[in-house]
Amino acid sequence: MINAVSNYEKTKLSMANVFLQYDQDTMIAKFSLKHDPSWLYLSFVKRIYRINRKSGNVQWSEDDCDMLPPLKSYRF
């Protein structure tokens, strides 16, 4: 049996790899992103997202507070 992979999943994996090629420190500075050693945090359409800095995986939560690191982790 062949497992079909949707175009959405293919694109998501491809873009995660593209993201990892960018200089994260440059992105952090250019877009004033909150971050910690594991994640970059950004707000889009009234929702907080986080992007794993090693895998490019994107996550979000209905309760944005689940995702936010302790305030002391932020660099301003």
PDB file of C-alpha atoms in Angstrom:
ATOM      1  CA  MET A   1       0.000   0.000   0.000  1.00  0.00           C
ATOM      2  CA  ILE A   2       1.313   3.439  -0.939  1.00  0.00           C
ATOM      3  CA  ASN A   3       0.910   6.290   1.524  1.00  0.00           C
ATOM      4  CA  ALA A   4      -0.127   9.411  -0.356  1.00  0.00           C
ATOM      5  CA  VAL A   5       1.381  12.670   0.811  1.00  0.00           C
ATOM      6  CA  SER A   6      -0.663  15.797   0.170  1.00  0.00           C
ATOM      7  CA  ASN A   7       0.809  18.771  -1.638  1.00  0.00           C
ATOM      8  CA  TYR A   8       0.310  20.726   1.592  1.00  0.00           C
ATOM      9  CA  GLU A   9       2.545  18.292   3.525  1.00  0.00           C
ATOM     10  CA  LYS A  10       5.164  18.305   0.766  1.00  0.00           C
ATOM     11  CA  THR A  11       5.249  22.108   0.743  1.00  0.00           C
ATOM     12  CA  LYS A  12       5.334  22.321   4.536  1.00  0.00           C
ATOM     13  CA  LEU A  13       8.378  20.038   4.715  1.00  0.00           C
ATOM     14  CA  SER A  14      10.084  21.811   1.835  1.00  0.00           C
ATOM     15  CA  MET A  15       9.579  25.257   3.388  1.00  0.00           C
ATOM     16  CA  ALA A  16      10.857  24.063   6.772  1.00  0.00           C
ATOM     17  CA  ASN A  17      14.104  23.135   5.014  1.00  0.00           C
ATOM     18  CA  VAL A  18      14.213  26.483   3.210  1.00  0.00           C
ATOM     19  CA  PHE A  19      13.697  28.301   6.532  1.00  0.00           C
ATOM     20  CA  LEU A  20      16.704  26.509   8.031  1.00  0.00           C
ATOM     21  CA  GLN A  21      18.958  27.950   5.322  1.00  0.00           C
ATOM     22  CA  TYR A  22      18.293  31.546   6.438  1.00  0.00           C
ATOM     23  CA  ASP A  23      20.511  33.332   8.937  1.00  0.00           C
ATOM     24  CA  GLN A  24      18.313  33.315  12.029  1.00  0.00           C
ATOM     25  CA  ASP A  25      20.210  36.095  13.801  1.00  0.00           C
ATOM     26  CA  THR A  26      19.587  38.359  10.816  1.00  0.00           C
ATOM     27  CA  MET A  27      15.859  37.510  10.851  1.00  0.00           C
ATOM     28  CA  ILE A  28      15.679  38.121  14.607  1.00  0.00           C
ATOM     29  CA  ALA A  29      17.257  41.560  14.224  1.00  0.00           C
ATOM     30  CA  LYS A  30      15.384  42.565  11.052  1.00  0.00           C
ATOM     31  CA  PHE A  31      11.923  41.606  12.329  1.00  0.00           C
ATOM     32  CA  SER A  32      12.514  42.156  16.087  1.00  0.00           C
ATOM     33  CA  LEU A  33      11.526  38.553  16.806  1.00  0.00           C
ATOM     34  CA  LYS A  34      11.231  37.215  20.309  1.00  0.00           C
ATOM     35  CA  HIS A  35      13.302  34.069  20.634  1.00  0.00           C
ATOM     36  CA  ASP A  36      15.052  31.601  22.875  1.00  0.00           C
ATOM     37  CA  PRO A  37      17.628  28.909  22.044  1.00  0.00           C
ATOM     38  CA  SER A  38      14.938  26.549  20.688  1.00  0.00           C
ATOM     39  CA  TRP A  39      12.248  28.761  19.147  1.00  0.00           C
ATOM     40  CA  LEU A  40      11.507  31.947  17.221  1.00  0.00           C
ATOM     41  CA  TYR A  41       8.168  33.540  18.190  1.00  0.00           C
ATOM     42  CA  LEU A  42       6.025  35.687  15.958  1.00  0.00           C
ATOM     43  CA  SER A  43       2.536  37.085  15.847  1.00  0.00           C
ATOM     44  CA  PHE A  44       0.404  36.662  12.736  1.00  0.00           C
ATOM     45  CA  VAL A  45      -3.326  37.349  12.425  1.00  0.00           C
ATOM     46  CA  LYS A  46      -3.792  37.721  16.185  1.00  0.00           C
ATOM     47  CA  ARG A  47      -2.148  34.394  16.974  1.00  0.00           C
ATOM     48  CA  ILE A  48       1.291  33.581  18.379  1.00  0.00           C
ATOM     49  CA  TYR A  49       3.310  31.086  16.356  1.00  0.00           C
ATOM     50  CA  ARG A  50       6.649  29.536  17.141  1.00  0.00           C
ATOM     51  CA  ILE A  51       9.180  28.066  14.742  1.00  0.00           C
ATOM     52  CA  ASN A  52      11.633  25.441  15.921  1.00  0.00           C
ATOM     53  CA  ARG A  53      15.124  26.739  15.201  1.00  0.00           C
ATOM     54  CA  LYS A  54      16.550  23.270  14.460  1.00  0.00           C
ATOM     55  CA  SER A  55      13.729  21.590  12.510  1.00  0.00           C
ATOM     56  CA  GLY A  56      11.743  24.490  11.026  1.00  0.00           C
ATOM     57  CA  ASN A  57       8.553  23.012  12.493  1.00  0.00           C
ATOM     58  CA  VAL A  58       5.802  25.613  13.054  1.00  0.00           C
ATOM     59  CA  GLN A  59       3.385  25.403  15.990  1.00  0.00           C
ATOM     60  CA  TRP A  60       0.570  27.504  17.392  1.00  0.00           C
ATOM     61  CA  SER A  61      -1.875  27.189  20.241  1.00  0.00           C
ATOM     62  CA  GLU A  62      -5.426  28.314  20.970  1.00  0.00           C
ATOM     63  CA  ASP A  63      -4.054  29.549  24.299  1.00  0.00           C
ATOM     64  CA  ASP A  64      -0.980  31.542  23.315  1.00  0.00           C
ATOM     65  CA  CYS A  65       0.304  31.431  26.882  1.00  0.00           C
ATOM     66  CA  ASP A  66       1.062  27.694  26.459  1.00  0.00           C
ATOM     67  CA  MET A  67       3.849  28.531  24.089  1.00  0.00           C
ATOM     68  CA  LEU A  68       5.497  31.542  25.527  1.00  0.00           C
ATOM     69  CA  PRO A  69       8.728  30.925  27.341  1.00  0.00           C
ATOM     70  CA  PRO A  70       9.262  32.548  30.715  1.00  0.00           C
ATOM     71  CA  LEU A  71       9.701  36.277  30.237  1.00  0.00           C
ATOM     72  CA  LYS A  72      13.332  36.090  31.319  1.00  0.00           C
ATOM     73  CA  SER A  73      14.049  34.083  28.127  1.00  0.00           C
ATOM     74  CA  TYR A  74      13.203  37.008  25.866  1.00  0.00           C
ATOM     75  CA  ARG A  75      15.941  39.210  24.477  1.00  0.00           C
ATOM     76  CA  PHE A  76      14.775  42.758  23.869  1.00  0.00           C
TER      77      PHE A  76
END
